[in-house]
């Protein structure tokens, strides 16, 4: 087996030798001698007995070992007219002797000039020249040569010495048996071991004479034989490792999840893996031999193909995403990578192309873009994409001095529709309304759903008359379109606000604010109509922006204060607790009541920051003045938005832990309307905080009288009767009936009743009669600072 591997290595050297290729190409037989002699130096065991080199017509060179006792015409020839295989091996018998015969083609080495290199590589002639062999080499190895060498040592070196000694005299041999026979026996034994394959065996010479010299020569011969054997074994091992690595690489290519194609230096396809067939639709037999660019990248020009090859030849990797076509014409997105493979001598021997079908990834990316820019329910632009479009058209208007309009639309009473008919019907209305808008806009108009039931439309290159006409068409169409629902008792209408650019603003946020304000103007005027932004509304917007700036400045500078108003037990006239009331410190140190700034905070989104400021500082105030030991309850107001704020629950818990306040003495006040509007959120929010020990009060109770049905589902401890029922209580029998009903139901449900806006003794007496236990109002005390309250009480 080792001799076979040596033969494969030897013929590879012959087939790749550049001098042999040159001599073959120019048919110069004399030039073969030198490279053949050089390659035969690897044959340390002298097993190569015959070498022939021929072209497709005749033998150009023969080399026969001198010891080979057969004629060259006895060696069977090879029919290689159509033989283009890379390697052939067989065992032959000539004159009763067995030989290993190796037969392999010698291919032309391609040499390209520096100018127009890519064009030369891509030429058809280049492909043809590479595929056709220029000649063939035949090598015979003798399997008997090694055995003959060993036998010759025994026959020509050892036996003559023994025979000479025998004929030299029996007497002398008997006398010298100790000195000659024993060494010869030892040499014979060692010779047999070496013949058996033990090349490390040594002959031990005990005398410095001819026998000793013979032993030394024999040891030198075995050393040379062992070195040659080791060298050949190492080469065979390297060849085995190379084959194993090649096998692993081949398996990786065949099992790869990406299509792989291997070409020669002329871009003719030599190999494709199964994934290539799956991706492109071309069978392996259809692909082999074709140019890579005939199957792929077809939509590129020849110049582009040459640029790719030139780039890869320079050592770079070419990678690009492009559209390709399968065999059946179906187009697909592909990421194609092309790189060069170099041999040990540094020359490029192959190109490798990796083709990944990224069609699904592209579709997913496009879907993500659509999802990022479109409302999933109506498939209109969302707020993010609408902002981009609005800024574009405002920039266009400024550059080309054109006008346009921005419409802000809102479905009237949509929340009531959702609550009464359900969210499914509400969604159907939104989808139908989006279709209605699409049917009435021009191709360049932009429609978006900004959220909830709010829609916006950009009308580029238009004037106020067209904008008003369009808005009126929408209001009229909406009423007609939803006539079926109207018959069920629901009047579905829409209110529109119109802002013009550049007349009202060329800033996106400011123009949206103008359209929003105009839309609220339409609602205040009776709904189901449009309103064009006016100077008065502009002043309101400026006021809103000013208040927003003042509120955020106060939050940043901590320019708020908490005042306390007592809550009194009407039975004992003792203070039961305090309500924390917020005041903002003005620029001149004046205190601004919440009614002046909270509506703007709710509109601009800073109300949640105010909620957090109040909670944090109220907890600290509770601890600072030791209200827990005084058994005083502290009521803290939360806005309606706090109930739906996902971070408020965790914030309250963190502040409770940080302040070490006692939750049992802290009550959160939320308005009745906020709870009813967000009943599910409110229930979760209140239950979670009640588990921490907090209590809840419903503020402004009684405005929505139907809310009694919610009381059995909510963990409410206090009902605070709205001040509208208390101010004129002694003089208004109707208010007295409402207060008594609230007190009776609240007491029946074990809720504590608190009356706000108590201003005289007569009201207190009447409240006691009606069953109200607690009161709060100016009769007892106005809201004052905590330091003043607890200084007085101490």
mmCIF file of N, CA, C and O in Angstrom, residues 442-521:
data_model
loop_
_atom_site.group_PDB
_atom_site.id
_atom_site.type_symbol
_atom_site.label_atom_id
_atom_site.label_comp_id
_atom_site.label_asym_id
_atom_site.label_seq_id
_atom_site.Cartn_x
_atom_site.Cartn_y
_atom_site.Cartn_z
ATOM 1 N N UNK A 442 -56.727 62.894 -3.453
ATOM 2 C CA UNK A 442 -55.983 62.859 -4.715
ATOM 3 C C UNK A 442 -54.771 61.932 -4.578
ATOM 4 O O UNK A 442 -54.370 61.587 -3.453
ATOM 5 N N UNK A 443 -54.155 61.553 -5.684
ATOM 6 C CA UNK A 443 -53.020 60.611 -5.601
ATOM 7 C C UNK A 443 -51.878 61.116 -4.725
ATOM 8 O O UNK A 443 -51.210 60.313 -4.056
ATOM 9 N N UNK A 444 -51.613 62.431 -4.722
ATOM 10 C CA UNK A 444 -50.483 62.957 -3.956
ATOM 11 C C UNK A 444 -50.838 63.326 -2.525
ATOM 12 O O UNK A 444 -49.969 63.717 -1.750
ATOM 13 N N UNK A 445 -52.116 63.226 -2.152
ATOM 14 C CA UNK A 445 -52.513 63.551 -0.785
ATOM 15 C C UNK A 445 -52.055 62.447 0.165
ATOM 16 O O UNK A 445 -51.947 61.278 -0.212
ATOM 17 N N UNK A 446 -51.796 62.838 1.400
ATOM 18 C CA UNK A 446 -51.263 61.914 2.407
ATOM 19 C C UNK A 446 -52.305 61.737 3.513
ATOM 20 O O UNK A 446 -52.798 62.721 4.069
ATOM 21 N N UNK A 447 -52.623 60.458 3.835
ATOM 22 C CA UNK A 447 -53.557 60.154 4.911
ATOM 23 C C UNK A 447 -52.826 59.351 5.986
ATOM 24 O O UNK A 447 -51.999 58.492 5.675
ATOM 25 N N UNK A 448 -53.170 59.598 7.248
ATOM 26 C CA UNK A 448 -52.554 58.846 8.344
ATOM 27 C C UNK A 448 -53.553 58.706 9.482
ATOM 28 O O UNK A 448 -54.427 59.553 9.680
ATOM 29 N N UNK A 449 -53.390 57.616 10.204
ATOM 30 C CA UNK A 449 -54.091 57.465 11.486
ATOM 31 C C UNK A 449 -53.069 57.732 12.575
ATOM 32 O O UNK A 449 -52.097 56.999 12.725
ATOM 33 N N UNK A 450 -53.305 58.794 13.341
ATOM 34 C CA UNK A 450 -52.332 59.212 14.350
ATOM 35 C C UNK A 450 -52.477 58.437 15.647
ATOM 36 O O UNK A 450 -51.578 58.427 16.477
ATOM 37 N N UNK A 451 -53.620 57.779 15.829
ATOM 38 C CA UNK A 451 -53.866 57.026 17.053
ATOM 39 C C UNK A 451 -55.307 57.157 17.466
ATOM 40 O O UNK A 451 -55.943 58.196 17.269
ATOM 41 N N UNK A 452 -55.864 56.086 18.079
ATOM 42 C CA UNK A 452 -57.256 56.135 18.499
ATOM 43 C C UNK A 452 -58.160 56.424 17.317
ATOM 44 O O UNK A 452 -58.136 55.742 16.290
ATOM 45 N N UNK A 453 -58.987 57.468 17.463
ATOM 46 C CA UNK A 453 -59.881 57.859 16.375
ATOM 47 C C UNK A 453 -59.413 59.140 15.702
ATOM 48 O O UNK A 453 -60.198 59.842 15.068
ATOM 49 N N UNK A 454 -58.129 59.463 15.846
ATOM 50 C CA UNK A 454 -57.573 60.673 15.253
ATOM 51 C C UNK A 454 -56.925 60.362 13.906
ATOM 52 O O UNK A 454 -56.080 59.470 13.794
ATOM 53 N N UNK A 455 -57.314 61.104 12.880
ATOM 54 C CA UNK A 455 -56.766 60.969 11.543
ATOM 55 C C UNK A 455 -56.234 62.333 11.097
ATOM 56 O O UNK A 455 -56.638 63.376 11.630
ATOM 57 N N UNK A 456 -55.321 62.300 10.131
ATOM 58 C CA UNK A 456 -54.792 63.541 9.575
ATOM 59 C C UNK A 456 -54.618 63.375 8.071
ATOM 60 O O UNK A 456 -54.343 62.275 7.581
ATOM 61 N N UNK A 457 -54.793 64.487 7.356
ATOM 62 C CA UNK A 457 -54.657 64.476 5.897
ATOM 63 C C UNK A 457 -53.819 65.682 5.489
ATOM 64 O O UNK A 457 -54.053 66.798 5.968
ATOM 65 N N UNK A 458 -52.827 65.457 4.627
ATOM 66 C CA UNK A 458 -52.045 66.549 4.037
ATOM 67 C C UNK A 458 -52.558 66.748 2.612
ATOM 68 O O UNK A 458 -52.595 65.801 1.814
ATOM 69 N N UNK A 459 -52.940 67.978 2.298
ATOM 70 C CA UNK A 459 -53.381 68.332 0.952
ATOM 71 C C UNK A 459 -52.357 69.283 0.346
ATOM 72 O O UNK A 459 -52.445 70.500 0.528
ATOM 73 N N UNK A 460 -51.331 68.778 -0.359
ATOM 74 C CA UNK A 460 -50.322 69.659 -0.953
ATOM 75 C C UNK A 460 -50.925 70.460 -2.112
ATOM 76 O O UNK A 460 -51.911 70.060 -2.732
ATOM 77 N N UNK A 461 -50.301 71.592 -2.394
ATOM 78 C CA UNK A 461 -50.671 72.417 -3.558
ATOM 79 C C UNK A 461 -52.181 72.680 -3.598
ATOM 80 O O UNK A 461 -52.873 72.403 -4.596
ATOM 81 N N UNK A 462 -52.707 73.183 -2.503
ATOM 82 C CA UNK A 462 -54.134 73.488 -2.444
ATOM 83 C C UNK A 462 -54.336 74.809 -1.721
ATOM 84 O O UNK A 462 -53.402 75.374 -1.129
ATOM 85 N N UNK A 463 -55.579 75.309 -1.736
ATOM 86 C CA UNK A 463 -55.889 76.570 -1.060
ATOM 87 C C UNK A 463 -56.992 76.332 -0.042
ATOM 88 O O UNK A 463 -57.514 75.222 0.117
ATOM 89 N N UNK A 464 -57.378 77.405 0.641
ATOM 90 C CA UNK A 464 -58.337 77.289 1.727
ATOM 91 C C UNK A 464 -59.701 76.837 1.215
ATOM 92 O O UNK A 464 -60.414 76.080 1.903
ATOM 93 N N UNK A 465 -60.104 77.272 0.034
ATOM 94 C CA UNK A 465 -61.415 76.890 -0.488
ATOM 95 C C UNK A 465 -61.495 75.392 -0.756
ATOM 96 O O UNK A 465 -62.494 74.731 -0.427
ATOM 97 N N UNK A 466 -60.440 74.856 -1.391
ATOM 98 C CA UNK A 466 -60.440 73.410 -1.664
ATOM 99 C C UNK A 466 -60.388 72.622 -0.368
ATOM 100 O O UNK A 466 -61.048 71.573 -0.228
ATOM 101 N N UNK A 467 -59.610 73.103 0.596
ATOM 102 C CA UNK A 467 -59.516 72.412 1.883
ATOM 103 C C UNK A 467 -60.870 72.387 2.579
ATOM 104 O O UNK A 467 -61.287 71.358 3.131
ATOM 105 N N UNK A 468 -61.570 73.531 2.580
ATOM 106 C CA UNK A 468 -62.885 73.580 3.208
ATOM 107 C C UNK A 468 -63.873 72.658 2.477
ATOM 108 O O UNK A 468 -64.663 71.942 3.106
ATOM 109 N N UNK A 469 -63.835 72.683 1.140
ATOM 110 C CA UNK A 469 -64.729 71.832 0.353
ATOM 111 C C UNK A 469 -64.473 70.355 0.645
ATOM 112 O O UNK A 469 -65.411 69.571 0.809
ATOM 113 N N UNK A 470 -63.199 69.981 0.723
ATOM 114 C CA UNK A 470 -62.846 68.588 1.015
ATOM 115 C C UNK A 470 -63.358 68.195 2.404
ATOM 116 O O UNK A 470 -63.917 67.106 2.596
ATOM 117 N N UNK A 471 -63.167 69.080 3.381
ATOM 118 C CA UNK A 471 -63.604 68.787 4.747
ATOM 119 C C UNK A 471 -65.114 68.610 4.811
ATOM 120 O O UNK A 471 -65.627 67.708 5.498
ATOM 121 N N UNK A 472 -65.853 69.457 4.114
ATOM 122 C CA UNK A 472 -67.306 69.345 4.120
ATOM 123 C C UNK A 472 -67.764 68.045 3.464
ATOM 124 O O UNK A 472 -68.731 67.410 3.906
ATOM 125 N N UNK A 473 -67.054 67.608 2.409
ATOM 126 C CA UNK A 473 -67.383 66.328 1.772
ATOM 127 C C UNK A 473 -67.195 65.171 2.755
ATOM 128 O O UNK A 473 -67.997 64.235 2.794
ATOM 129 N N UNK A 474 -66.156 65.265 3.560
ATOM 130 C CA UNK A 474 -65.875 64.191 4.516
ATOM 131 C C UNK A 474 -66.968 64.128 5.574
ATOM 132 O O UNK A 474 -67.472 63.044 5.916
ATOM 133 N N UNK A 475 -67.364 65.279 6.127
ATOM 134 C CA UNK A 475 -68.392 65.268 7.172
ATOM 135 C C UNK A 475 -69.716 64.737 6.619
ATOM 136 O O UNK A 475 -70.411 63.950 7.280
ATOM 137 N N UNK A 476 -70.065 65.144 5.412
ATOM 138 C CA UNK A 476 -71.312 64.687 4.821
ATOM 139 C C UNK A 476 -71.256 63.197 4.473
ATOM 140 O O UNK A 476 -72.215 62.446 4.706
ATOM 141 N N UNK A 477 -70.125 62.770 3.920
ATOM 142 C CA UNK A 477 -69.992 61.360 3.529
ATOM 143 C C UNK A 477 -70.010 60.450 4.750
ATOM 144 O O UNK A 477 -70.534 59.333 4.696
ATOM 145 N N UNK A 478 -69.396 60.921 5.852
ATOM 146 C CA UNK A 478 -69.351 60.091 7.060
ATOM 147 C C UNK A 478 -70.751 59.809 7.570
ATOM 148 O O UNK A 478 -71.080 58.669 7.948
ATOM 149 N N UNK A 479 -71.603 60.828 7.597
ATOM 150 C CA UNK A 479 -72.974 60.633 8.067
ATOM 151 C C UNK A 479 -73.729 59.637 7.183
ATOM 152 O O UNK A 479 -74.424 58.742 7.669
ATOM 153 N N UNK A 480 -73.560 59.770 5.859
ATOM 154 C CA UNK A 480 -74.261 58.867 4.944
ATOM 155 C C UNK A 480 -73.694 57.450 5.023
ATOM 156 O O UNK A 480 -74.425 56.465 4.990
ATOM 157 N N UNK A 481 -72.385 57.363 5.131
ATOM 158 C CA UNK A 481 -71.718 56.065 5.106
ATOM 159 C C UNK A 481 -72.114 55.206 6.301
ATOM 160 O O UNK A 481 -72.239 53.983 6.189
ATOM 161 N N UNK A 482 -72.301 55.855 7.444
ATOM 162 C CA UNK A 482 -72.603 55.106 8.662
ATOM 163 C C UNK A 482 -74.091 55.195 9.011
ATOM 164 O O UNK A 482 -74.482 55.197 10.176
ATOM 165 N N UNK A 483 -74.923 55.267 7.981
ATOM 166 C CA UNK A 483 -76.357 55.410 8.208
ATOM 167 C C UNK A 483 -76.930 54.189 8.926
ATOM 168 O O UNK A 483 -77.857 54.295 9.725
ATOM 169 N N UNK A 484 -76.380 53.003 8.665
ATOM 170 C CA UNK A 484 -76.892 51.784 9.307
ATOM 171 C C UNK A 484 -76.755 51.892 10.819
ATOM 172 O O UNK A 484 -77.680 51.583 11.576
ATOM 173 N N UNK A 485 -75.621 52.363 11.257
ATOM 174 C CA UNK A 485 -75.426 52.526 12.692
ATOM 175 C C UNK A 485 -76.292 53.656 13.229
ATOM 176 O O UNK A 485 -76.742 53.621 14.372
ATOM 177 N N UNK A 486 -76.502 54.681 12.404
ATOM 178 C CA UNK A 486 -77.359 55.786 12.833
ATOM 179 C C UNK A 486 -78.760 55.275 13.152
ATOM 180 O O UNK A 486 -79.408 55.730 14.086
ATOM 181 N N UNK A 487 -79.228 54.310 12.369
ATOM 182 C CA UNK A 487 -80.563 53.767 12.593
ATOM 183 C C UNK A 487 -80.651 53.023 13.917
ATOM 184 O O UNK A 487 -81.738 52.829 14.460
ATOM 185 N N UNK A 488 -79.515 52.612 14.442
ATOM 186 C CA UNK A 488 -79.499 51.933 15.741
ATOM 187 C C UNK A 488 -79.382 52.939 16.888
ATOM 188 O O UNK A 488 -79.188 52.575 18.034
ATOM 189 N N UNK A 489 -79.422 54.208 16.549
ATOM 190 C CA UNK A 489 -79.422 55.234 17.587
ATOM 191 C C UNK A 489 -78.082 55.879 17.846
ATOM 192 O O UNK A 489 -77.927 56.620 18.809
ATOM 193 N N UNK A 490 -77.095 55.645 17.006
ATOM 194 C CA UNK A 490 -75.763 56.206 17.210
ATOM 195 C C UNK A 490 -75.455 57.151 16.055
ATOM 196 O O UNK A 490 -75.316 56.731 14.923
ATOM 197 N N UNK A 491 -75.332 58.409 16.373
ATOM 198 C CA UNK A 491 -75.072 59.419 15.353
ATOM 199 C C UNK A 491 -73.558 59.563 15.177
ATOM 200 O O UNK A 491 -72.894 60.232 15.962
ATOM 201 N N UNK A 492 -73.014 58.914 14.174
ATOM 202 C CA UNK A 492 -71.569 58.920 13.958
ATOM 203 C C UNK A 492 -71.222 60.078 13.036
ATOM 204 O O UNK A 492 -71.608 60.102 11.864
ATOM 205 N N UNK A 493 -70.492 61.037 13.594
ATOM 206 C CA UNK A 493 -70.083 62.223 12.837
ATOM 207 C C UNK A 493 -68.599 62.452 13.070
ATOM 208 O O UNK A 493 -67.966 61.774 13.886
ATOM 209 N N UNK A 494 -68.057 63.428 12.365
ATOM 210 C CA UNK A 494 -66.641 63.744 12.515
ATOM 211 C C UNK A 494 -66.452 65.252 12.565
ATOM 212 O O UNK A 494 -67.204 66.015 11.945
ATOM 213 N N UNK A 495 -65.438 65.667 13.336
ATOM 214 C CA UNK A 495 -65.068 67.083 13.433
ATOM 215 C C UNK A 495 -63.685 67.255 12.832
ATOM 216 O O UNK A 495 -62.787 66.423 13.069
ATOM 217 N N UNK A 496 -63.500 68.327 12.041
ATOM 218 C CA UNK A 496 -62.248 68.553 11.337
ATOM 219 C C UNK A 496 -61.693 69.926 11.670
ATOM 220 O O UNK A 496 -62.448 70.904 11.761
ATOM 221 N N UNK A 497 -60.372 69.970 11.842
ATOM 222 C CA UNK A 497 -59.667 71.232 11.977
ATOM 223 C C UNK A 497 -58.730 71.420 10.801
ATOM 224 O O UNK A 497 -58.085 70.459 10.346
ATOM 225 N N UNK A 498 -58.671 72.653 10.273
ATOM 226 C CA UNK A 498 -57.847 72.929 9.093
ATOM 227 C C UNK A 498 -56.797 73.967 9.445
ATOM 228 O O UNK A 498 -57.115 75.027 9.998
ATOM 229 N N UNK A 499 -55.546 73.669 9.133
ATOM 230 C CA UNK A 499 -54.450 74.633 9.263
ATOM 231 C C UNK A 499 -53.763 74.732 7.904
ATOM 232 O O UNK A 499 -53.570 73.711 7.219
ATOM 233 N N UNK A 500 -53.391 75.938 7.502
ATOM 234 C CA UNK A 500 -52.811 76.176 6.183
ATOM 235 C C UNK A 500 -51.317 76.434 6.300
ATOM 236 O O UNK A 500 -50.851 77.040 7.271
ATOM 237 N N UNK A 501 -50.572 75.933 5.322
ATOM 238 C CA UNK A 501 -49.142 76.269 5.266
ATOM 239 C C UNK A 501 -48.851 76.878 3.899
ATOM 240 O O UNK A 501 -49.442 76.477 2.892
ATOM 241 N N UNK A 502 -48.063 77.959 3.907
ATOM 242 C CA UNK A 502 -47.246 78.484 5.017
ATOM 243 C C UNK A 502 -47.958 79.508 5.890
ATOM 244 O O UNK A 502 -47.333 80.089 6.781
ATOM 245 N N UNK A 503 -49.253 79.775 5.687
ATOM 246 C CA UNK A 503 -49.949 80.866 6.373
ATOM 247 C C UNK A 503 -49.864 80.749 7.895
ATOM 248 O O UNK A 503 -49.553 81.726 8.591
ATOM 249 N N UNK A 504 -50.133 79.546 8.409
ATOM 250 C CA UNK A 504 -50.199 79.391 9.860
ATOM 251 C C UNK A 504 -48.873 78.940 10.456
ATOM 252 O O UNK A 504 -48.562 79.289 11.593
ATOM 253 N N UNK A 505 -48.088 78.172 9.715
ATOM 254 C CA UNK A 505 -46.757 77.787 10.196
ATOM 255 C C UNK A 505 -46.071 76.926 9.144
ATOM 256 O O UNK A 505 -46.728 76.304 8.300
ATOM 257 N N UNK A 506 -44.731 76.916 9.202
ATOM 258 C CA UNK A 506 -43.936 75.987 8.388
ATOM 259 C C UNK A 506 -43.168 75.014 9.277
ATOM 260 O O UNK A 506 -42.245 74.332 8.821
ATOM 261 N N UNK A 507 -43.549 74.957 10.561
ATOM 262 C CA UNK A 507 -42.973 73.992 11.498
ATOM 263 C C UNK A 507 -43.998 72.897 11.737
ATOM 264 O O UNK A 507 -45.174 73.179 12.011
ATOM 265 N N UNK A 508 -43.563 71.642 11.646
ATOM 266 C CA UNK A 508 -44.486 70.512 11.706
ATOM 267 C C UNK A 508 -45.271 70.482 13.015
ATOM 268 O O UNK A 508 -46.501 70.357 13.019
ATOM 269 N N UNK A 509 -44.567 70.583 14.158
ATOM 270 C CA UNK A 509 -45.255 70.505 15.450
ATOM 271 C C UNK A 509 -46.233 71.656 15.629
ATOM 272 O O UNK A 509 -47.355 71.466 16.126
ATOM 273 N N UNK A 510 -45.817 72.844 15.218
ATOM 274 C CA UNK A 510 -46.680 74.013 15.375
ATOM 275 C C UNK A 510 -47.913 73.888 14.479
ATOM 276 O O UNK A 510 -49.040 74.223 14.888
ATOM 277 N N UNK A 511 -47.729 73.411 13.251
ATOM 278 C CA UNK A 511 -48.867 73.284 12.338
ATOM 279 C C UNK A 511 -49.848 72.218 12.838
ATOM 280 O O UNK A 511 -51.070 72.389 12.757
ATOM 281 N N UNK A 512 -49.329 71.113 13.380
ATOM 282 C CA UNK A 512 -50.204 70.087 13.961
ATOM 283 C C UNK A 512 -50.990 70.662 15.135
ATOM 284 O O UNK A 512 -52.183 70.364 15.305
ATOM 285 N N UNK A 513 -50.331 71.479 15.943
ATOM 286 C CA UNK A 513 -51.018 72.095 17.079
ATOM 287 C C UNK A 513 -52.137 73.014 16.591
ATOM 288 O O UNK A 513 -53.222 73.074 17.185
ATOM 289 N N UNK A 514 -51.877 73.738 15.497
ATOM 290 C CA UNK A 514 -52.907 74.625 14.934
ATOM 291 C C UNK A 514 -54.110 73.815 14.453
ATOM 292 O O UNK A 514 -55.269 74.164 14.736
ATOM 293 N N UNK A 515 -53.859 72.735 13.707
ATOM 294 C CA UNK A 515 -54.955 71.907 13.208
ATOM 295 C C UNK A 515 -55.706 71.239 14.351
ATOM 296 O O UNK A 515 -56.941 71.115 14.313
ATOM 297 N N UNK A 516 -54.965 70.808 15.383
ATOM 298 C CA UNK A 516 -55.585 70.200 16.554
ATOM 299 C C UNK A 516 -56.506 71.198 17.256
ATOM 300 O O UNK A 516 -57.643 70.881 17.640
ATOM 301 N N UNK A 517 -56.025 72.422 17.435
ATOM 302 C CA UNK A 517 -56.823 73.456 18.090
ATOM 303 C C UNK A 517 -58.068 73.777 17.255
ATOM 304 O O UNK A 517 -59.166 73.968 17.799
ATOM 305 N N UNK A 518 -57.911 73.827 15.925
ATOM 306 C CA UNK A 518 -59.063 74.103 15.073
ATOM 307 C C UNK A 518 -60.091 72.981 15.168
ATOM 308 O O UNK A 518 -61.309 73.223 15.170
ATOM 309 N N UNK A 519 -59.609 71.727 15.285
ATOM 310 C CA UNK A 519 -60.530 70.605 15.418
ATOM 311 C C UNK A 519 -61.326 70.700 16.713
ATOM 312 O O UNK A 519 -62.548 70.458 16.732
ATOM 313 N N UNK A 520 -60.677 71.092 17.818
ATOM 314 C CA UNK A 520 -61.400 71.262 19.076
ATOM 315 C C UNK A 520 -62.368 72.440 18.980
ATOM 316 O O UNK A 520 -63.425 72.452 19.625
ATOM 317 N N UNK A 521 -62.008 73.420 18.174
ATOM 318 C CA UNK A 521 -62.946 74.514 17.930
ATOM 319 C C UNK A 521 -64.204 74.021 17.239
ATOM 320 O O UNK A 521 -65.321 74.471 17.543
#
